XYZ file of N, CA and C in Angstrom:
468
model
N 53.660 -5.172 -36.198
C 52.904 -5.740 -37.304
C 53.813 -5.967 -38.516
N 54.608 -4.969 -38.872
C 55.521 -5.102 -40.005
C 56.573 -6.172 -39.719
N 57.060 -6.175 -38.483
C 58.078 -7.161 -38.118
C 57.526 -8.591 -38.233
N 56.284 -8.780 -37.774
C 55.658 -10.104 -37.876
C 55.473 -10.492 -39.340
N 55.063 -9.548 -40.170
C 54.910 -9.827 -41.599
C 56.246 -10.244 -42.196
N 57.298 -9.474 -41.914
C 58.613 -9.777 -42.474
C 59.132 -11.129 -41.986
N 58.867 -11.437 -40.737
C 59.377 -12.684 -40.156
C 58.612 -13.907 -40.647
N 57.295 -13.788 -40.766
C 56.492 -14.973 -41.068
C 55.987 -15.054 -42.507
N 55.532 -13.952 -43.064
C 54.895 -14.014 -44.377
C 55.823 -13.689 -45.542
N 56.842 -12.871 -45.327
C 57.760 -12.574 -46.421
C 58.443 -13.844 -46.947
N 58.905 -14.756 -46.087
C 59.492 -15.994 -46.618
C 58.498 -16.798 -47.473
N 57.224 -16.784 -47.105
C 56.201 -17.486 -47.893
C 56.096 -16.858 -49.277
N 56.036 -15.537 -49.318
C 55.898 -14.820 -50.590
C 57.136 -15.024 -51.466
N 58.308 -14.964 -50.863
C 59.543 -15.182 -51.622
C 59.561 -16.601 -52.184
N 59.159 -17.582 -51.366
C 59.157 -18.968 -51.845
C 58.133 -19.158 -52.967
N 57.000 -18.480 -52.877
C 56.011 -18.539 -53.958
C 56.618 -17.995 -55.251
N 57.405 -16.944 -55.142
C 58.066 -16.374 -56.319
C 59.092 -17.355 -56.887
N 59.800 -18.055 -56.009
C 60.764 -19.064 -56.458
C 60.037 -20.162 -57.239
N 58.919 -20.634 -56.708
C 58.138 -21.667 -57.398
C 57.635 -21.153 -58.736
N 57.112 -19.936 -58.746
C 56.596 -19.350 -59.984
C 57.706 -19.252 -61.033
N 58.873 -18.809 -60.606
C 60.009 -18.688 -61.513
C 60.429 -20.054 -62.056
N 60.341 -21.075 -61.214
C 60.707 -22.424 -61.656
C 59.742 -22.972 -62.702
N 58.592 -22.340 -62.858
C 57.610 -22.780 -63.859
C 57.854 -22.168 -65.228
N 58.855 -21.351 -65.330
C 59.137 -20.681 -66.598
C 59.958 -21.581 -67.516
N 60.201 -21.103 -68.706
C 60.918 -21.856 -69.737
C 62.298 -22.310 -69.272
N 62.991 -21.490 -68.515
C 64.370 -21.814 -68.140
C 64.475 -23.068 -67.266
N 63.366 -23.527 -66.749
C 63.385 -24.725 -65.911
C 62.621 -25.893 -66.551
N 62.518 -25.867 -67.862
C 61.832 -26.947 -68.571
C 62.701 -28.209 -68.570
N 62.117 -29.311 -69.019
C 62.838 -30.590 -69.069
C 64.119 -30.465 -69.884
N 64.027 -29.780 -71.023
C 65.210 -29.630 -71.886
C 66.332 -28.898 -71.172
N 65.989 -27.867 -70.448
C 67.025 -27.110 -69.738
C 67.590 -27.921 -68.571
N 66.727 -28.651 -67.874
C 67.201 -29.489 -66.764
C 68.148 -30.561 -67.270
N 67.786 -31.177 -68.394
C 68.634 -32.255 -68.901
C 69.973 -31.718 -69.405
N 70.000 -30.472 -69.828
C 71.288 -29.886 -70.247
C 72.249 -29.724 -69.088
N 71.710 -29.622 -67.886
C 72.559 -29.518 -66.692
C 72.919 -30.891 -66.140
N 71.922 -31.757 -66.067
C 72.116 -33.043 -65.404
C 72.796 -34.065 -66.317
N 72.428 -34.085 -67.591
C 72.965 -35.101 -68.520
C 74.490 -35.088 -68.606
N 75.132 -33.936 -68.781
C 76.605 -33.967 -68.847
C 77.246 -34.508 -67.571
N 76.660 -34.182 -66.438
C 77.188 -34.697 -65.177
C 77.049 -36.214 -65.122
N 75.890 -36.708 -65.536
C 75.684 -38.156 -65.539
C 76.636 -38.856 -66.512
N 76.826 -38.270 -67.679
C 77.749 -38.866 -68.665
C 79.190 -38.831 -68.164
N 79.534 -37.816 -67.415
C 80.878 -37.730 -66.854
C 81.067 -38.782 -65.759
N 80.050 -38.922 -64.887
C 80.135 -39.897 -63.797
C 80.014 -41.330 -64.297
N 79.135 -41.531 -65.279
C 78.852 -42.873 -65.806
C 78.944 -42.838 -67.328
N 80.145 -42.961 -67.885
C 80.342 -42.800 -69.333
C 79.484 -43.713 -70.213
N 79.066 -44.858 -69.706
C 78.325 -45.818 -70.535
C 76.814 -45.772 -70.277
N 76.352 -44.750 -69.620
C 74.926 -44.651 -69.299
C 74.119 -44.403 -70.577
N 72.969 -45.040 -70.664
C 72.125 -44.880 -71.857
C 71.337 -43.571 -71.778
N 70.923 -43.090 -72.929
C 70.114 -41.858 -72.966
C 68.771 -42.070 -72.277
N 68.252 -43.277 -72.377
C 66.997 -43.595 -71.699
C 67.161 -43.467 -70.183
N 68.269 -43.987 -69.663
C 68.546 -43.890 -68.231
C 68.730 -42.435 -67.814
N 69.398 -41.654 -68.647
C 69.573 -40.223 -68.357
C 68.216 -39.537 -68.276
N 67.358 -39.811 -69.237
C 66.021 -39.204 -69.241
C 65.234 -39.590 -67.996
N 65.346 -40.844 -67.580
C 64.639 -41.295 -66.379
C 65.167 -40.593 -65.135
N 66.478 -40.432 -65.046
C 67.073 -39.767 -63.889
C 66.683 -38.286 -63.865
N 66.692 -37.637 -65.018
C 66.261 -36.237 -65.092
C 64.804 -36.129 -64.657
N 63.971 -37.053 -65.139
C 62.558 -37.060 -64.761
C 62.406 -37.191 -63.243
N 63.118 -38.139 -62.653
C 63.033 -38.340 -61.200
C 63.564 -37.136 -60.432
N 64.627 -36.532 -60.921
C 65.175 -35.341 -60.271
C 64.157 -34.200 -60.300
N 63.485 -34.044 -61.432
C 62.479 -32.988 -61.558
C 61.299 -33.236 -60.618
N 60.847 -34.486 -60.517
C 59.726 -34.799 -59.624
C 60.160 -34.656 -58.166
N 61.398 -35.017 -57.879
C 61.934 -34.797 -56.533
C 61.993 -33.322 -56.184
N 62.305 -32.506 -57.179
C 62.319 -31.054 -56.958
C 60.909 -30.548 -56.666
N 59.920 -31.063 -57.400
C 58.517 -30.705 -57.117
C 58.181 -31.029 -55.667
N 58.473 -32.247 -55.278
C 58.170 -32.700 -53.929
C 58.833 -31.798 -52.884
N 60.089 -31.502 -53.099
C 60.862 -30.714 -52.137
C 60.400 -29.270 -52.074
N 60.191 -28.633 -53.220
C 59.815 -27.220 -53.187
C 58.465 -27.017 -52.516
N 57.552 -27.961 -52.680
C 56.249 -27.822 -52.030
C 56.277 -28.285 -50.576
N 57.208 -29.133 -50.200
C 57.399 -29.473 -48.789
C 57.867 -28.224 -48.037
N 58.827 -27.533 -48.607
C 59.313 -26.290 -47.999
C 58.176 -25.266 -47.932
N 57.405 -25.159 -49.004
C 56.286 -24.225 -49.048
C 55.273 -24.523 -47.935
N 54.938 -25.793 -47.738
C 53.985 -26.167 -46.687
C 54.517 -25.801 -45.305
N 55.800 -26.046 -45.067
C 56.383 -25.703 -43.764
C 56.400 -24.200 -43.540
N 56.723 -23.447 -44.580
C 56.700 -21.989 -44.449
C 55.283 -21.477 -44.189
N 54.306 -22.054 -44.877
C 52.911 -21.666 -44.642
C 52.482 -22.005 -43.226
N 52.801 -23.213 -42.781
C 52.445 -23.619 -41.417
C 53.057 -22.664 -40.403
N 54.314 -22.326 -40.615
C 55.022 -21.412 -39.706
C 54.353 -20.038 -39.675
N 53.949 -19.544 -40.840
C 53.298 -18.228 -40.898
C 51.930 -18.268 -40.221
N 51.207 -19.342 -40.399
C 49.887 -19.465 -39.771
C 50.003 -19.681 -38.262
N 50.955 -20.463 -37.863
C 51.138 -20.845 -36.457
C 51.841 -19.766 -35.645
N 52.792 -19.092 -36.273
C 53.651 -18.118 -35.588
C 54.218 -18.698 -34.285
N 55.002 -19.752 -34.425
C 55.534 -20.408 -33.218
C 56.529 -19.512 -32.489
N 56.593 -19.735 -31.200
C 57.542 -19.022 -30.353
C 58.456 -20.053 -29.703
N 59.537 -19.587 -29.121
C 60.473 -20.498 -28.473
C 59.766 -21.256 -27.352
N 60.033 -22.549 -27.271
C 59.412 -23.434 -26.282
C 57.888 -23.389 -26.366
N 57.374 -23.373 -27.568
C 55.931 -23.318 -27.825
C 55.279 -24.590 -27.296
N 54.394 -24.456 -26.317
C 53.755 -25.634 -25.730
C 52.345 -25.871 -26.269
N 51.926 -25.078 -27.239
C 50.589 -25.277 -27.803
C 50.535 -26.635 -28.510
N 49.416 -27.323 -28.399
C 49.301 -28.619 -29.077
C 49.210 -28.430 -30.588
N 49.444 -29.528 -31.303
C 49.324 -29.517 -32.756
C 47.911 -29.093 -33.120
N 47.802 -28.270 -34.143
C 46.500 -27.772 -34.562
C 46.237 -28.256 -35.986
N 45.360 -29.252 -36.116
C 45.069 -29.816 -37.426
C 44.444 -28.807 -38.380
N 43.551 -27.916 -37.939
C 43.020 -26.913 -38.877
C 44.113 -26.021 -39.489
N 45.130 -25.681 -38.712
C 46.246 -24.895 -39.270
C 46.983 -25.698 -40.344
N 47.246 -26.953 -40.043
C 47.932 -27.811 -41.016
C 47.058 -28.014 -42.248
N 45.768 -28.187 -42.045
C 44.842 -28.354 -43.162
C 44.771 -27.122 -44.040
N 44.787 -25.951 -43.419
C 44.782 -24.712 -44.192
C 46.069 -24.579 -44.996
N 47.202 -24.880 -44.367
C 48.487 -24.827 -45.078
C 48.473 -25.779 -46.268
N 47.962 -26.990 -46.060
C 47.923 -27.970 -47.142
C 46.946 -27.546 -48.247
N 45.846 -26.916 -47.869
C 44.891 -26.418 -48.874
C 45.524 -25.348 -49.747
N 46.298 -24.465 -49.128
C 46.985 -23.427 -49.906
C 48.024 -24.061 -50.818
N 48.727 -25.078 -50.333
C 49.689 -25.807 -51.169
C 48.983 -26.375 -52.396
N 47.863 -27.021 -52.189
C 47.102 -27.620 -53.288
C 46.661 -26.555 -54.291
N 46.121 -25.458 -53.800
C 45.648 -24.391 -54.696
C 46.805 -23.747 -55.460
N 47.919 -23.525 -54.770
C 49.059 -22.910 -55.453
C 49.667 -23.871 -56.472
N 49.696 -25.158 -56.139
C 50.200 -26.160 -57.089
C 49.323 -26.181 -58.340
N 48.014 -26.114 -58.151
C 47.096 -26.091 -59.296
C 47.303 -24.820 -60.121
N 47.457 -23.690 -59.448
C 47.669 -22.438 -60.191
C 49.011 -22.445 -60.919
N 49.997 -23.117 -60.346
C 51.302 -23.239 -60.988
C 51.185 -24.042 -62.288
N 50.407 -25.099 -62.257
C 50.206 -25.894 -63.475
C 49.396 -25.111 -64.509
N 48.436 -24.328 -64.062
C 47.683 -23.475 -64.994
C 48.625 -22.464 -65.640
N 49.534 -21.904 -64.849
C 50.535 -20.970 -65.389
C 51.345 -21.642 -66.496
N 51.670 -22.919 -66.313
C 52.495 -23.622 -67.295
C 51.781 -23.842 -68.631
N 50.455 -23.743 -68.640
C 49.713 -23.837 -69.904
C 50.151 -22.720 -70.852
N 50.517 -21.577 -70.293
C 50.861 -20.411 -71.089
C 52.354 -20.287 -71.385
N 53.139 -21.267 -70.937
C 54.576 -21.290 -71.219
C 54.797 -22.317 -72.320
N 55.255 -21.884 -73.503
C 55.339 -22.790 -74.664
C 56.127 -24.076 -74.429
N 57.176 -24.034 -73.628
C 58.009 -25.229 -73.445
C 57.594 -26.066 -72.237
N 56.506 -25.694 -71.594
C 56.051 -26.418 -70.408
C 54.683 -27.028 -70.668
N 54.338 -28.038 -69.894
C 53.014 -28.640 -69.980
C 52.421 -28.727 -68.583
N 51.133 -28.531 -68.515
C 50.428 -28.649 -67.240
C 50.038 -30.103 -67.024
N 50.315 -30.606 -65.840
C 50.015 -32.006 -65.551
C 49.371 -32.128 -64.169
N 48.267 -32.842 -64.139
C 47.567 -33.072 -62.871
C 48.460 -33.845 -61.901
N 49.242 -34.803 -62.426
C 50.064 -35.597 -61.511
C 51.118 -34.738 -60.817
N 51.516 -33.605 -61.403
C 52.434 -32.701 -60.708
C 51.744 -32.043 -59.516
N 50.455 -31.734 -59.661
C 49.699 -31.179 -58.527
C 49.648 -32.216 -57.406
N 49.457 -33.475 -57.763
C 49.426 -34.546 -56.768
C 50.786 -34.676 -56.087
N 51.863 -34.665 -56.871
C 53.213 -34.762 -56.300
C 53.487 -33.578 -55.379
N 53.107 -32.376 -55.821
C 53.316 -31.180 -55.000
C 52.565 -31.289 -53.675
N 51.330 -31.733 -53.753
C 50.507 -31.855 -52.548
C 51.044 -32.958 -51.635
N 51.541 -34.032 -52.225
C 52.172 -35.083 -51.419
C 53.419 -34.558 -50.706
N 54.174 -33.705 -51.392
C 55.342 -33.093 -50.757
C 54.939 -32.260 -49.553
N 53.893 -31.453 -49.720
C 53.395 -30.655 -48.600
C 52.872 -31.531 -47.481
N 52.144 -32.595 -47.834
C 51.603 -33.520 -46.833
C 52.722 -34.205 -46.058
N 53.732 -34.657 -46.776
C 54.851 -35.352 -46.131
C 55.577 -34.434 -45.149
N 55.784 -33.196 -45.545
C 56.477 -32.252 -44.667
C 55.655 -31.976 -43.411
N 54.361 -31.760 -43.581
C 53.507 -31.491 -42.417
C 53.389 -32.725 -41.528
N 53.320 -33.904 -42.132
C 53.281 -35.135 -41.336
C 54.581 -35.294 -40.542
N 55.711 -35.047 -41.182
C 56.999 -35.152 -40.488
C 57.067 -34.161 -39.330
N 56.581 -32.956 -39.556
C 56.565 -31.952 -38.484
C 55.661 -32.408 -37.340
N 54.471 -32.919 -37.677
C 53.572 -33.430 -36.644
C 54.252 -34.547 -35.849
N 54.908 -35.455 -36.555
C 55.566 -36.590 -35.901
C 56.654 -36.107 -34.946
N 57.441 -35.139 -35.370
C 58.494 -34.602 -34.498
C 57.894 -33.943 -33.258
N 56.834 -33.190 -33.436
C 56.170 -32.535 -32.305
C 55.525 -33.573 -31.387
N 54.930 -34.612 -31.966
C 54.315 -35.685 -31.192
C 55.360 -36.379 -30.321
N 56.494 -36.716 -30.938
C 57.566 -37.386 -30.190
C 58.116 -36.499 -29.080
N 58.276 -35.225 -29.382
C 58.778 -34.278 -28.371
C 57.798 -34.195 -27.196
N 56.527 -34.149 -27.513
C 55.497 -34.088 -26.475
C 55.510 -35.362 -25.628
N 55.653 -36.522 -26.284
C 55.700 -37.805 -25.558
C 56.915 -37.875 -24.641
N 58.058 -37.385 -25.116
C 59.265 -37.389 -24.271
C 59.061 -36.508 -23.056
N 58.444 -35.339 -23.284
C 58.193 -34.423 -22.161
C 57.262 -35.063 -21.135
N 56.258 -35.799 -21.593
C 55.339 -36.487 -20.678
C 56.069 -37.555 -19.870
N 56.946 -38.302 -20.527
C 57.693 -39.355 -19.839
C 58.608 -38.772 -18.779
N 59.192 -37.617 -19.059
C 60.096 -36.992 -18.098
C 59.326 -36.493 -16.866
N 58.080 -36.097 -17.066
C 57.273 -35.609 -15.949
C 56.814 -36.758 -15.059
N 56.669 -37.948 -15.631
C 56.177 -39.105 -14.845
C 57.261 -39.783 -14.119
């Protein structure tokens, strides 16, 4: 029981802590731009401040998408508990539950940001986070679907 918890659920909890930490002041737009802007100015000396702000914005939204894609996959893995050569078919209720938790955690993350002075809560971030989780689960489904189709073709 402990081994299963450590293998499947501990990574989920650790990733939730990573997301929570990323919602703090140290990961605000101002702090992100302090890291990314100098690199952009070094790579592209004539880049405008407007372009820098847009790139920082896109990088931050890409980070939202990615962190919640990873979160959805970790949740799916914990719910599914896959084993080597797992032949069980795709289970939409498991994926739906994982995506529901992604949505709820994304919403709670934005609520947390209400209480951080340098952060703002935004509904569109919840949408981006949920899209990241959806994309990851869809990609996983697609890979499993293709693998299943190849196995069927080999049997015929």
